[in-house]
Coordinates of C-alpha atoms in Angstrom, one line a residue:
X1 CA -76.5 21.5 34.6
X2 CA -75.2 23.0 37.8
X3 CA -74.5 19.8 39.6
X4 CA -72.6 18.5 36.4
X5 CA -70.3 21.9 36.2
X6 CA -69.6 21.3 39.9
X7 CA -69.0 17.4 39.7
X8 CA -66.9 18.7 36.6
X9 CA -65.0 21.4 38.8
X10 CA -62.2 19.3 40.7
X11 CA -61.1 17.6 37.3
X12 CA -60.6 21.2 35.8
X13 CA -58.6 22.3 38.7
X14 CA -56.8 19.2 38.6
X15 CA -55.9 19.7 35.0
X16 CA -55.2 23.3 35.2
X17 CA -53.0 22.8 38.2
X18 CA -51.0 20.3 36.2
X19 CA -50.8 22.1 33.3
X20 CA -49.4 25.2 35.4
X21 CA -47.0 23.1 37.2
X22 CA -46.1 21.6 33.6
X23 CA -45.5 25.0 32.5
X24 CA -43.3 26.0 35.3
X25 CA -41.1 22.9 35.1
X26 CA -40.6 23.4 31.4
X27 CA -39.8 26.8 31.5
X28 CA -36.8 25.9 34.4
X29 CA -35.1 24.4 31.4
X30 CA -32.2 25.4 29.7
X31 CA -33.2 26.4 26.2
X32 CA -37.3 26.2 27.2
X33 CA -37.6 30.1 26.1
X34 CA -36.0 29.5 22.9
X35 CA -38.4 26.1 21.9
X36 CA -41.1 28.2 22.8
X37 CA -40.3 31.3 20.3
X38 CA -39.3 28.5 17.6
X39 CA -43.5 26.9 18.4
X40 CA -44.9 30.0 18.6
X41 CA -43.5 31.3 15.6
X42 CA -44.2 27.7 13.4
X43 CA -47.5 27.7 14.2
X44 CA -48.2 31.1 13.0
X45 CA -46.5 30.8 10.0
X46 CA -47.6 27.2 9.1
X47 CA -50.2 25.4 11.7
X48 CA -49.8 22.2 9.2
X49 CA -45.9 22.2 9.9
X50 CA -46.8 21.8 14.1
X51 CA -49.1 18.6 13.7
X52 CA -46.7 17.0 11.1
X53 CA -43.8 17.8 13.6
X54 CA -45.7 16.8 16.3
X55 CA -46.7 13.3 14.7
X56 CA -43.0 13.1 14.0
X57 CA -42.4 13.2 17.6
X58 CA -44.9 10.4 18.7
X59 CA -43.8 7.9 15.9
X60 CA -40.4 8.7 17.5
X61 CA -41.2 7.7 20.9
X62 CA -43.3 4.6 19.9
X63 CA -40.2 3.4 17.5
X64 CA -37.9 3.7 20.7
X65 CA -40.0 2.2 23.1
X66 CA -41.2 -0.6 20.9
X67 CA -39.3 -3.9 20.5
X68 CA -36.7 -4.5 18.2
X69 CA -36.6 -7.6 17.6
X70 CA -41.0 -8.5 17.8
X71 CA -40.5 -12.0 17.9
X72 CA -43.3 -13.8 17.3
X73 CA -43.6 -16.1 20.7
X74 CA -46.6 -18.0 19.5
X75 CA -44.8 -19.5 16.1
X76 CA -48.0 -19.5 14.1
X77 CA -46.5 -17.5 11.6
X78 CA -43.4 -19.6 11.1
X79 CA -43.2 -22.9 8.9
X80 CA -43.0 -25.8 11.0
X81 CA -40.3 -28.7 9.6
X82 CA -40.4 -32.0 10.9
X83 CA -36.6 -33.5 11.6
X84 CA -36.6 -35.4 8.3
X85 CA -37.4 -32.5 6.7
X86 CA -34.6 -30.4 8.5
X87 CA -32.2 -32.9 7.6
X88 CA -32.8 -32.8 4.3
X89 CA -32.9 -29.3 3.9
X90 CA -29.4 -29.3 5.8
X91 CA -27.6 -31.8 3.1
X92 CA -29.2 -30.2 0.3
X93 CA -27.7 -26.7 1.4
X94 CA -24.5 -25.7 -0.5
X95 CA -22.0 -23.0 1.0
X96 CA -21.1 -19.9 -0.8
X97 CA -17.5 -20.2 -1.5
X98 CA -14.9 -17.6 0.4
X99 CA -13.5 -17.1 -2.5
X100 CA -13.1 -17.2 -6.2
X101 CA -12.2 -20.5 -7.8
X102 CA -8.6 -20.4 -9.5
X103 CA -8.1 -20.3 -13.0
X104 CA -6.2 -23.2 -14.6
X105 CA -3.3 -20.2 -15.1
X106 CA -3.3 -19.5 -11.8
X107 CA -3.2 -23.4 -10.8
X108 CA -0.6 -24.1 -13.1
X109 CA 1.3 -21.0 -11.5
X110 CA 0.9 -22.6 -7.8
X111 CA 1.8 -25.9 -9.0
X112 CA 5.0 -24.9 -10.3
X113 CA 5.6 -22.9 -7.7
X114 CA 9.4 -24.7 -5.6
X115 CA 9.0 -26.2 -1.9
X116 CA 11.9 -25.8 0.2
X117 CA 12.8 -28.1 3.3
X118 CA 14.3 -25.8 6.1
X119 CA 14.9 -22.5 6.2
X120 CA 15.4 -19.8 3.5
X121 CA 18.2 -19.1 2.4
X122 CA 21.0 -18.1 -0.8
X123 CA 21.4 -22.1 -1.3
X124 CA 17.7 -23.9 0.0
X125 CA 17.1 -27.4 -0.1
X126 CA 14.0 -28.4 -2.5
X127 CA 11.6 -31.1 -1.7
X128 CA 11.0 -32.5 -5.0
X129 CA 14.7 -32.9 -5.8
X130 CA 16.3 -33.4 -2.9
X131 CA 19.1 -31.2 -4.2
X132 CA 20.6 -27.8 -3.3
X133 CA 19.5 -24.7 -5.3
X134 CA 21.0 -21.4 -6.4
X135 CA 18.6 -18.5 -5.0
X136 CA 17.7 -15.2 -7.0
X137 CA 14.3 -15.1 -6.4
X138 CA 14.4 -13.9 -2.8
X139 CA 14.7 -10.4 -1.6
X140 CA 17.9 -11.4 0.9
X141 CA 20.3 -8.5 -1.0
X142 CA 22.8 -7.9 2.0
X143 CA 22.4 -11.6 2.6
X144 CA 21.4 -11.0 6.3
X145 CA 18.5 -13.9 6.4
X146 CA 19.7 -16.4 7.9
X147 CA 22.7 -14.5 9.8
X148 CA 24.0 -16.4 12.5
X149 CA 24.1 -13.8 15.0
X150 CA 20.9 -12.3 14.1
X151 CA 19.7 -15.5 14.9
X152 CA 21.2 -15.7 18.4
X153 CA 20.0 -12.1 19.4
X154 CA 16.7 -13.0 18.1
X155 CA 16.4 -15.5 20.2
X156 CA 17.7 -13.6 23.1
X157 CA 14.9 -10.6 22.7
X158 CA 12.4 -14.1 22.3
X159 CA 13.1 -15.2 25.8
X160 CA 13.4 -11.7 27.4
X161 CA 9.9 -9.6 25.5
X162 CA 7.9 -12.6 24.5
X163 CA 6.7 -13.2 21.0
X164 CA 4.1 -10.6 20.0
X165 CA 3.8 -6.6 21.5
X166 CA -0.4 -7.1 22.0
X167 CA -1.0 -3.3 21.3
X168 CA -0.1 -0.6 19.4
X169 CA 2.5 1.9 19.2
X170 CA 0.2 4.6 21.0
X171 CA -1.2 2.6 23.6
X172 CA 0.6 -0.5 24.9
X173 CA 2.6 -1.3 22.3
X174 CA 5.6 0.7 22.1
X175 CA 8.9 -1.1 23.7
X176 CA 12.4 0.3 24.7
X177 CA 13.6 -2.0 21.3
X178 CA 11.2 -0.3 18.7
X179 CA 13.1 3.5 20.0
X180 CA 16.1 1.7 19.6
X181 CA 15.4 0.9 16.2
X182 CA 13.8 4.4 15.2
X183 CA 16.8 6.3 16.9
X184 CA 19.3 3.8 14.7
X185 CA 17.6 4.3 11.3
X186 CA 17.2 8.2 11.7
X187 CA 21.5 8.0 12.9
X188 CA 22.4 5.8 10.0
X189 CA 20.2 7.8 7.7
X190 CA 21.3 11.2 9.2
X191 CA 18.1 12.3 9.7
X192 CA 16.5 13.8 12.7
X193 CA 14.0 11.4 13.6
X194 CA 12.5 8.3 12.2
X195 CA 9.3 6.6 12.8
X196 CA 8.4 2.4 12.4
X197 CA 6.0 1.3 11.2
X198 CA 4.9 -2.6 11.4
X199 CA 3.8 -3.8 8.0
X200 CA 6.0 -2.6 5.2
X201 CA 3.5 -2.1 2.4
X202 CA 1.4 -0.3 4.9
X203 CA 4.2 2.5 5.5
X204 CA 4.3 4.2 2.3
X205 CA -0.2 3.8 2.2
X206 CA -0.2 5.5 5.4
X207 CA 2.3 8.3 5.4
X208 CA 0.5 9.7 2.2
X209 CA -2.8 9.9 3.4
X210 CA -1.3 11.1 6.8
X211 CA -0.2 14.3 5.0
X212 CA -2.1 14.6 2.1
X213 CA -5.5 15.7 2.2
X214 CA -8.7 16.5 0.1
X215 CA -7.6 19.9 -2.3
X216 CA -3.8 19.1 -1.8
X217 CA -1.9 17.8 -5.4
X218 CA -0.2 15.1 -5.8
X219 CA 2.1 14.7 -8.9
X220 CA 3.7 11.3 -9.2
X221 CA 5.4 8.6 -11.6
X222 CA 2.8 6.5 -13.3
X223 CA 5.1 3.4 -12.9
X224 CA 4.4 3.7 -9.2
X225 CA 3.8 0.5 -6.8
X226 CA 0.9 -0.9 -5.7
X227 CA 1.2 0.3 -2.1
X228 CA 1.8 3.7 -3.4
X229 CA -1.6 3.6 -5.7
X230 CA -3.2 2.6 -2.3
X231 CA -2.0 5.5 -0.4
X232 CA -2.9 7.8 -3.3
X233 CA -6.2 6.9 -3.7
X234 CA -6.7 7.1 0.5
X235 CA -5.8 10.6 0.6
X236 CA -8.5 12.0 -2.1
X237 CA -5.9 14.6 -3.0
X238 CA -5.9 15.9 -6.5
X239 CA -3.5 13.6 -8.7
X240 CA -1.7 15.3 -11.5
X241 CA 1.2 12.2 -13.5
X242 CA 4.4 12.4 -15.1
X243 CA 6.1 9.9 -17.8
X244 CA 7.8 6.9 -15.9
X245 CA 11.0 7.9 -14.6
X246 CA 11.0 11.2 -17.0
X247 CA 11.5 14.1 -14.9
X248 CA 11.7 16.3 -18.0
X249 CA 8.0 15.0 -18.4
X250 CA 7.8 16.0 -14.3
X251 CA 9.0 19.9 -14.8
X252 CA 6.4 19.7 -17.6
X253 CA 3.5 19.0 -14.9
X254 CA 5.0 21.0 -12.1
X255 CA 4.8 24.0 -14.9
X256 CA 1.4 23.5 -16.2
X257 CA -0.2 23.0 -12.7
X258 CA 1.4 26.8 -11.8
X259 CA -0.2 27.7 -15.0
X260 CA -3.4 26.4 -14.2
X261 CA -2.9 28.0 -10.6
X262 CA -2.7 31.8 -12.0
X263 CA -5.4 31.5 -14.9
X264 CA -8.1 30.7 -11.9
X265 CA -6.5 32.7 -9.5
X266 CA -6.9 29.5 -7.2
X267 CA -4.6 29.6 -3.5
X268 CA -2.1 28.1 -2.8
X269 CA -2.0 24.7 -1.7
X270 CA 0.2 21.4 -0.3
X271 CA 2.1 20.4 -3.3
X272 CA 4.0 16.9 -3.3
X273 CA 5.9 14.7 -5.4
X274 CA 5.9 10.8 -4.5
X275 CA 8.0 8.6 -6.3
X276 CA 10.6 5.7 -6.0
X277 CA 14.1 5.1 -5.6
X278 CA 14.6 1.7 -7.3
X279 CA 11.1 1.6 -8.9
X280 CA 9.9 -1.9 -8.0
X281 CA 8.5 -2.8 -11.7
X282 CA 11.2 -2.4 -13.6
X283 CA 14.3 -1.7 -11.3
X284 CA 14.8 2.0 -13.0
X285 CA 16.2 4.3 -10.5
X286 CA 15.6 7.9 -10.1
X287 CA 17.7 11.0 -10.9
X288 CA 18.4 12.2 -7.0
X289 CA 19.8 15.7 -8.0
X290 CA 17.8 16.7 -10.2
X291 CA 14.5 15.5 -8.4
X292 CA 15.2 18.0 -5.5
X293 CA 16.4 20.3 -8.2
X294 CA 12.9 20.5 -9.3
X295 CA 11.2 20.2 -6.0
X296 CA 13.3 23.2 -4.4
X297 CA 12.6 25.6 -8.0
X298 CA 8.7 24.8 -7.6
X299 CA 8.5 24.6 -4.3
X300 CA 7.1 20.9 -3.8
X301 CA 7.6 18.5 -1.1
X302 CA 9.4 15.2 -1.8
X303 CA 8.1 11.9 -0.6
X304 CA 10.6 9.2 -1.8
X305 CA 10.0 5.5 -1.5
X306 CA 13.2 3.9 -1.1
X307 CA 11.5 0.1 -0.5
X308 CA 14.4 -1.2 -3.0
X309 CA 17.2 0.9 -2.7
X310 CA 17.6 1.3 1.2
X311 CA 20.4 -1.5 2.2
X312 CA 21.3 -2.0 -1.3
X313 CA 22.8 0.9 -2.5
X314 CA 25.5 3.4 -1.6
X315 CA 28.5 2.2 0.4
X316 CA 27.1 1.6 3.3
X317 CA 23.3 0.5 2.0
X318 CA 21.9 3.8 2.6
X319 CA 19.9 4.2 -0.3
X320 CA 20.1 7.2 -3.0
X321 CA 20.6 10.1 -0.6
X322 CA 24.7 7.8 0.0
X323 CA 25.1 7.1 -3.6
X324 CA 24.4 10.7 -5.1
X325 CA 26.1 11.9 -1.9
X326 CA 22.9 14.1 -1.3
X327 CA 21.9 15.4 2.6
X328 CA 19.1 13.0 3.4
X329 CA 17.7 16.4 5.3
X330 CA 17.1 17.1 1.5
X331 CA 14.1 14.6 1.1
X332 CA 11.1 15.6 3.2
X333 CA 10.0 12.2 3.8
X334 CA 12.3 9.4 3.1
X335 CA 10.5 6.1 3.1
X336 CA 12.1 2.7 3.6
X337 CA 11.6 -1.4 4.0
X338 CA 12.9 -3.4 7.1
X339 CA 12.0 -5.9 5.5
X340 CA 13.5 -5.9 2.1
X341 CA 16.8 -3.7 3.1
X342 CA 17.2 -5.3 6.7
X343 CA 15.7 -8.8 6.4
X344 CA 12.9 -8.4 9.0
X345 CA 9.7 -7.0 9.2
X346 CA 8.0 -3.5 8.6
X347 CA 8.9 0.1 7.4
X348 CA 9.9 3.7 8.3
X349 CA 9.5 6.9 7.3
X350 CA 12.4 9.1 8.5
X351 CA 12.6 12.9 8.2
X352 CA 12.5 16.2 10.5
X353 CA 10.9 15.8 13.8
X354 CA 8.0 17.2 12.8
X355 CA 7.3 15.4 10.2
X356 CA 7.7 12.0 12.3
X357 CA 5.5 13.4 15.2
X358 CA 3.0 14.7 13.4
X359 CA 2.4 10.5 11.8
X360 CA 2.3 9.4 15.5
X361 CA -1.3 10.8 15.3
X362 CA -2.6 10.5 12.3
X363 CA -0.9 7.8 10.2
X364 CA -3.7 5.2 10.0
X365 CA -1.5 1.8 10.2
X366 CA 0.7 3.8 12.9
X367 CA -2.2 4.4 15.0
X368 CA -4.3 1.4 14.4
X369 CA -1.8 -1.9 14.3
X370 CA -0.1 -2.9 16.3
X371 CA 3.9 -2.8 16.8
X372 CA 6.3 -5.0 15.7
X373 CA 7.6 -8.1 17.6
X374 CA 10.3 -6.8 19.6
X375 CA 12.6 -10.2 18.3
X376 CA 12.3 -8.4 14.7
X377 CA 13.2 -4.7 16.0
X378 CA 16.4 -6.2 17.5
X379 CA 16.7 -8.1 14.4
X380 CA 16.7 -4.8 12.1
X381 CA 19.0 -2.6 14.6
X382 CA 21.5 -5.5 14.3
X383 CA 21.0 -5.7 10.3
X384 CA 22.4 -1.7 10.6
X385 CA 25.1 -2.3 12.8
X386 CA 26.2 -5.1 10.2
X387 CA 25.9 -2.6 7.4
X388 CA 27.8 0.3 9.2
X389 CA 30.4 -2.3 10.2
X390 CA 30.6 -4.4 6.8
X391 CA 30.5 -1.9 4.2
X392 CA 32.3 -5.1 2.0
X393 CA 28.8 -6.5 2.0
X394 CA 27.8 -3.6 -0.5
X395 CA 30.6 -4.1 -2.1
X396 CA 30.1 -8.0 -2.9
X397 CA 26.3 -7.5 -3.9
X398 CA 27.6 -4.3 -6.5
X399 CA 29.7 -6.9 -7.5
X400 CA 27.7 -10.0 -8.2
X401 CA 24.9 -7.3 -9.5
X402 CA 27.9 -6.5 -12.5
X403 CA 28.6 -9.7 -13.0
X404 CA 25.2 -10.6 -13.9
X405 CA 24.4 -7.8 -15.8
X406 CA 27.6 -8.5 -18.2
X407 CA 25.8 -11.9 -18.9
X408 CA 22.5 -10.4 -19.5
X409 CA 23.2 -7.9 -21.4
X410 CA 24.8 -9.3 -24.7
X411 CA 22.1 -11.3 -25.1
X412 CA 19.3 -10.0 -28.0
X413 CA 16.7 -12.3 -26.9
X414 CA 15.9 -9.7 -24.1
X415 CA 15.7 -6.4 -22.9
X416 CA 16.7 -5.2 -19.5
X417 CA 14.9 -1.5 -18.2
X418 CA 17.0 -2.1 -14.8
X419 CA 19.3 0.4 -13.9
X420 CA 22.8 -0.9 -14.5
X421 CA 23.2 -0.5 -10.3
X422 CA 20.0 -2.1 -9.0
X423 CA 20.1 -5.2 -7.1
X424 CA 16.4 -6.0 -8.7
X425 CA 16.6 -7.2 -12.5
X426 CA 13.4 -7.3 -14.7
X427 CA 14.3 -9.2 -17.8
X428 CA 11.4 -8.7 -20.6
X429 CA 11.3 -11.0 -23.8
X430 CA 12.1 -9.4 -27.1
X431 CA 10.0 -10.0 -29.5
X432 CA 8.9 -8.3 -32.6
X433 CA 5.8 -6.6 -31.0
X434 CA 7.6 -6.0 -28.1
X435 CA 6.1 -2.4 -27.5
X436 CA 2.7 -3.1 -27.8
X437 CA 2.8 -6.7 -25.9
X438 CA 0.7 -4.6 -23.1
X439 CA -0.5 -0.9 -22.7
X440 CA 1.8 -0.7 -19.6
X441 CA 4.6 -0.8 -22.3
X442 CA 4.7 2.7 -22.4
X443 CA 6.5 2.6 -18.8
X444 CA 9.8 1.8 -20.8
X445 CA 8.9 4.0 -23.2
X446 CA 7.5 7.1 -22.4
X447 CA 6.0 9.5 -24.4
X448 CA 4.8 13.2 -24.6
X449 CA 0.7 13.2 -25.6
X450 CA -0.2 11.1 -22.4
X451 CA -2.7 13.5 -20.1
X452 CA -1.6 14.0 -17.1
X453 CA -4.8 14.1 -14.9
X454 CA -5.5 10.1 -15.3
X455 CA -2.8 7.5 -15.0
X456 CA -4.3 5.1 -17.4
X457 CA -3.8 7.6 -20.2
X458 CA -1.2 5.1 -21.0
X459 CA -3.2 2.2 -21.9
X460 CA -5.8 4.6 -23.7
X461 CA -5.8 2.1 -26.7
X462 CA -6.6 -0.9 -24.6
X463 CA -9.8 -0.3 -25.4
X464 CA -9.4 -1.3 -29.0
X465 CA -8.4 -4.4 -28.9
X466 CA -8.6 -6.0 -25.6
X467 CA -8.9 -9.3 -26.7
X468 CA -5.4 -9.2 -28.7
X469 CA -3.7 -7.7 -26.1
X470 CA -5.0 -10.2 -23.6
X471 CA -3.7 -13.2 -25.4
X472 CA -0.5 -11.5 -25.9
X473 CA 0.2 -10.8 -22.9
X474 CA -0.6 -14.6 -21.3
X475 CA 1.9 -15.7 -24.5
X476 CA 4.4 -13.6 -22.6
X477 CA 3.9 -14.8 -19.5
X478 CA 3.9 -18.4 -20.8
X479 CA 7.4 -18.2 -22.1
X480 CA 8.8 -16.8 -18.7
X481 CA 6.9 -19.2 -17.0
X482 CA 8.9 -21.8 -19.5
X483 CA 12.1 -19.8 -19.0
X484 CA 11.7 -20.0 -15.0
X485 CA 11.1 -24.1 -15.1
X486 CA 13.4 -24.5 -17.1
X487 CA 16.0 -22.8 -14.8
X488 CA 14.7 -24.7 -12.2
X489 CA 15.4 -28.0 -13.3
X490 CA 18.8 -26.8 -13.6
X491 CA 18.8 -26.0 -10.2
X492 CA 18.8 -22.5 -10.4
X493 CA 15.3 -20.3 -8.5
X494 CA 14.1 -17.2 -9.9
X495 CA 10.5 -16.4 -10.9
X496 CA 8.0 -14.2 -12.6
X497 CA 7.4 -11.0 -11.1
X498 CA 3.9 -10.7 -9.7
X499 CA 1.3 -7.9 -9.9
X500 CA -2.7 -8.1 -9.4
X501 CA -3.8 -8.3 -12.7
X502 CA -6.8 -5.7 -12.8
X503 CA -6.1 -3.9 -9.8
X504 CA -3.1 -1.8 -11.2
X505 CA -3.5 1.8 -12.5
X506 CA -0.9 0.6 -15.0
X507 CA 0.0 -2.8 -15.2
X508 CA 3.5 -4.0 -15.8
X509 CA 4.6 -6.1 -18.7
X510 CA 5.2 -9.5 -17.7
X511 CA 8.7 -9.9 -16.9
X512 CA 11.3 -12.5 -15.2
X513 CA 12.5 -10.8 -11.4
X514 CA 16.4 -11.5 -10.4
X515 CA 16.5 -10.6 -6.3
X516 CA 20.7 -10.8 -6.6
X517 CA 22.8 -11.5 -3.1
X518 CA 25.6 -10.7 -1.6
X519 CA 25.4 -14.3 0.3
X520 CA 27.3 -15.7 -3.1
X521 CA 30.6 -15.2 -4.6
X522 CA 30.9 -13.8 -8.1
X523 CA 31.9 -17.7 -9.5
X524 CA 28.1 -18.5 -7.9
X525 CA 26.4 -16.3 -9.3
X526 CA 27.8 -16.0 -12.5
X527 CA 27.4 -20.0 -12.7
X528 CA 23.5 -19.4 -12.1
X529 CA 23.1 -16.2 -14.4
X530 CA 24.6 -18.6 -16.8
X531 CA 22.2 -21.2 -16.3
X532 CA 19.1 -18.5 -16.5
X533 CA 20.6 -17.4 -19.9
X534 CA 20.8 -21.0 -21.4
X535 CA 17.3 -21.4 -20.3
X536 CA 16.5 -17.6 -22.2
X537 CA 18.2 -19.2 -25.2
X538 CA 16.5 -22.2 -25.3
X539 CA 13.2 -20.9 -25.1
X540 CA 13.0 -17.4 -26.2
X541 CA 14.7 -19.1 -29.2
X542 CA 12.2 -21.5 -30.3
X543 CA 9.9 -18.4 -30.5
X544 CA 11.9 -16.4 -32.3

């Protein structure tokens, strides 16, 4: 027994030694004495809780030091193929499609859709025809697609930047053109800054999740676009809605929200009222005034999406804020298109300098995309000077846009929800269930039972009868399709205004979209109006 003890005896001073040492080392480390207490104390309390922790921390280890992948090197459990068989199984394999097959509606739509040879333009060539056709289908209001000197400049800013800007604006991305353009939208707006964005739909989805967060309200028009739903649903902010275009239906929401506010004694919070200028379903435009009337009395911050109305309205094309002669400094973000107003490429958000500094950092699509091709900045700041220089342009299009509408309007075949001054003309077929064609009806026709917590509230009967309203509304959408052909073999190009079907909060009724020009005279484009209200008459007629 002795000799074992003292053949035993190094081995337990081994062992002590390192567990001393050990000891000594771990206790050197930061934090050591507070893993200790948190042992000691875990054990007393619940010996069960150590081993199960402990456990946890060898399946830990093993799981990091295994392999990931354990490939099998040997193949005995995999199924061996001879090349026959491999080529067999490789012809009988069928690819998942990318994406869904198109319906024979949306075919049919594609097919009729017109090909142009050359460029775009007030008066395009078509392919099938070989003929020269009349325009109002594209969004070239001031007519500056297509300018000459545009052209030239672009061209110029081609040779000298390059084509693309590889980065974006916070990085690499940022040229000496895109401040140029910023600092010539925020002088012809009279704002104190601007800020550019490089995809246009993206502008208005980024600036409202840049500033509205999780507990801030949002209160805005039902009859919203799509971009504006995006940016909406981004933010997570509470959504309270008001009537299309009804701002007595607005000061009824601003009211009960305050209400609500002081019943649960909640705090105060970011408040914010997003809307449109020319609303890009139906071509209504917005009371100015008496918007910021309400926003100053309740104390709400105004984001206005001007997408339609910048560049076509007002003397110069500077949107609402000209036309109602209102202080753009009035609007706390004032949201534009380059590329519908200018004829180029992206979007900006102009406002205070705080405003625009703040989206340098935390507008996703500023921060993420990258810029602009320089060649399209020059392109837009050159599109202003025109405007500040030409205010005729205006002038023309206000023109040609009262010209049409004195055709449209005496016919009883149709209905027109356009504001007698917007550029953008929805024409609707009138029929004897007109209203209740689609639930999005009630954007015309607003009424004062819809809740205001869920945008759908409008199309609360869909439910019901689905199936009718379906059919209906591809009826609808037949006849304009009819109306547009028919207007094209006449040489005339409009079309059918687009919206994903089942993706909108509230979908618009199907209706025929006139994009007027200033790059006609008033003879032209009351010669094609006239040809689109033959085409209404002929077809709208058989129906009727």
């Amino acid at each position: 027994m002795d000799s074992a003890s003292t053949t035993l005896e190094p081995l337990f001073a081994f062992l002590e030694y390192a567990l001393t040492t050990a000891n000594a080392t771990f206790n050197k480390l930061p934090g050591s004495a507070v893993i200790q207490r948190y042992v000691k104390s875990s054990h007393q309390n619940d010996p069960g809780r150590t081993l199960l922790e402990l456990i946890l921390v060898v399946f830990a280890i093993r799981t990091l030091l295994q392999s990931r992948t354990r490939a099998d090197r040997s193949g005995k459990n995999f199924i061996q193929f001879n090349e026959k068989e491999i080529d067999e199984l490789v012809d009988e394999w069928t690819p998942e499609p990318l994406g869904q097959p198109l319906t024979a509606t949306e075919q049919a739509d594609l097919a009729a859709v017109p090909i142009i040879s050359g460029p775009n333009g007030p008066k395009p060539k078509l392919v099938s025809t070989g003929k020269t056709a009349v325009n109002l289908a594209s969004y070239n209001f001031t007519g500056l697609a297509g300018n000459e000197h545009i052209k030239q400049r672009a061209v110029e800013t081609l040779r000298k930047y390059g084509l693309g800007s590889c980065g974006p604006p916070g990085f690499y991305g940022t040229l000496d053109v895109h401040m140029d353009l910023e600092n010539d939208i925020a002088d012809f707006l009279g704002t104190e800054a601007a800020i550019l964005y490089s995809q246009g739909f993206s502008t208005i989805a980024s600036v409202i999740p840049a500033f509205c967060k999780r507990g801030d309200i949002i209160v805005a028009d039902r009859g919203v676009n799509f971009a504006i739903q995006k940016g909406i649903q981004i933010s997570r902010s509470t959504v309270r809605w008001f009537d299309h275009n009804d701002l007595n239906s607005l000061e009824e929401v601003l009211i009960s929200i305050e209400k609500e506010r002081k019943k649960r004694r909640g705090p105060l919070t970011r408040r914010f009222i997003v809307t449109e200028g020319i609303f890009q379903k139906g071509g209504a435009m917005v009371d100015l005034p008496k918007l910021i009337e309400l926003k100053l009395k309740y104390k709400y911050r105004l984001v206005l999406d001007e997408s339609f109305s910048f560049g076509t309205v007002g003397r110069t094309g500077r949107g609402l804020t000209e036309l109602y002669n209102v202080p753009a400094s009035k609007v706390d973000m004032l949201l534009g298109s380059v590329a519908i107003g200018l004829c180029s490429a992206g979007g900006f958000c102009a406002g205070s300098q705080f405003v625009v500094d703040h989206q340098r950092i935390n507008g996703p699509s500023f921060v993420f995309s990258a810029s602009m091709p320089a060649l399209l900045a020059v392109s837009a700041s050159e599109g202003i000077n025109i405007l500040r220089n030409t205010p005729s342009i205006l002038e023309t299009l206000q023109d040609n846009v009262r010209a049409a509408r004195s055709i449209l309007d005496r016919l009883d075949c149709i209905t027109i929800p356009s504001h007698p001054a917007s550029p953008i003309i929805h024409i609707y077929a009138r029929t004897p269930t007109a209203t209740s064609l689609h639930p999005s009806a009630a954007l015309t026709t607003p009424t004062k039972h819809h809740s205001h917590s869920n945008p759908a509230s409008v199309v609360s009967a869909k439910d019901k009868d689905a199936g009718g309203k379906e059919a209906e509304y591809e009826v609808e959408e037949r006849l304009l399709q009819d109306v547009v052909e028919e207007a094209l073999t006449q040489g005339v190009i409009v079309t059918r205004a687009k919206s994903l079907r089942g993706q909108e909060w509230v979908e618009p009724r199907p209706s025929i979209r006139l994009a007027l020009t200033s790059a006609l005279t008033r003879k032209e484009t009351e010669k094609a109006v006239g040809v689109l209200k033959v085409a209404l008459v002929k077809v709208l007629g058989k129906r009727r």
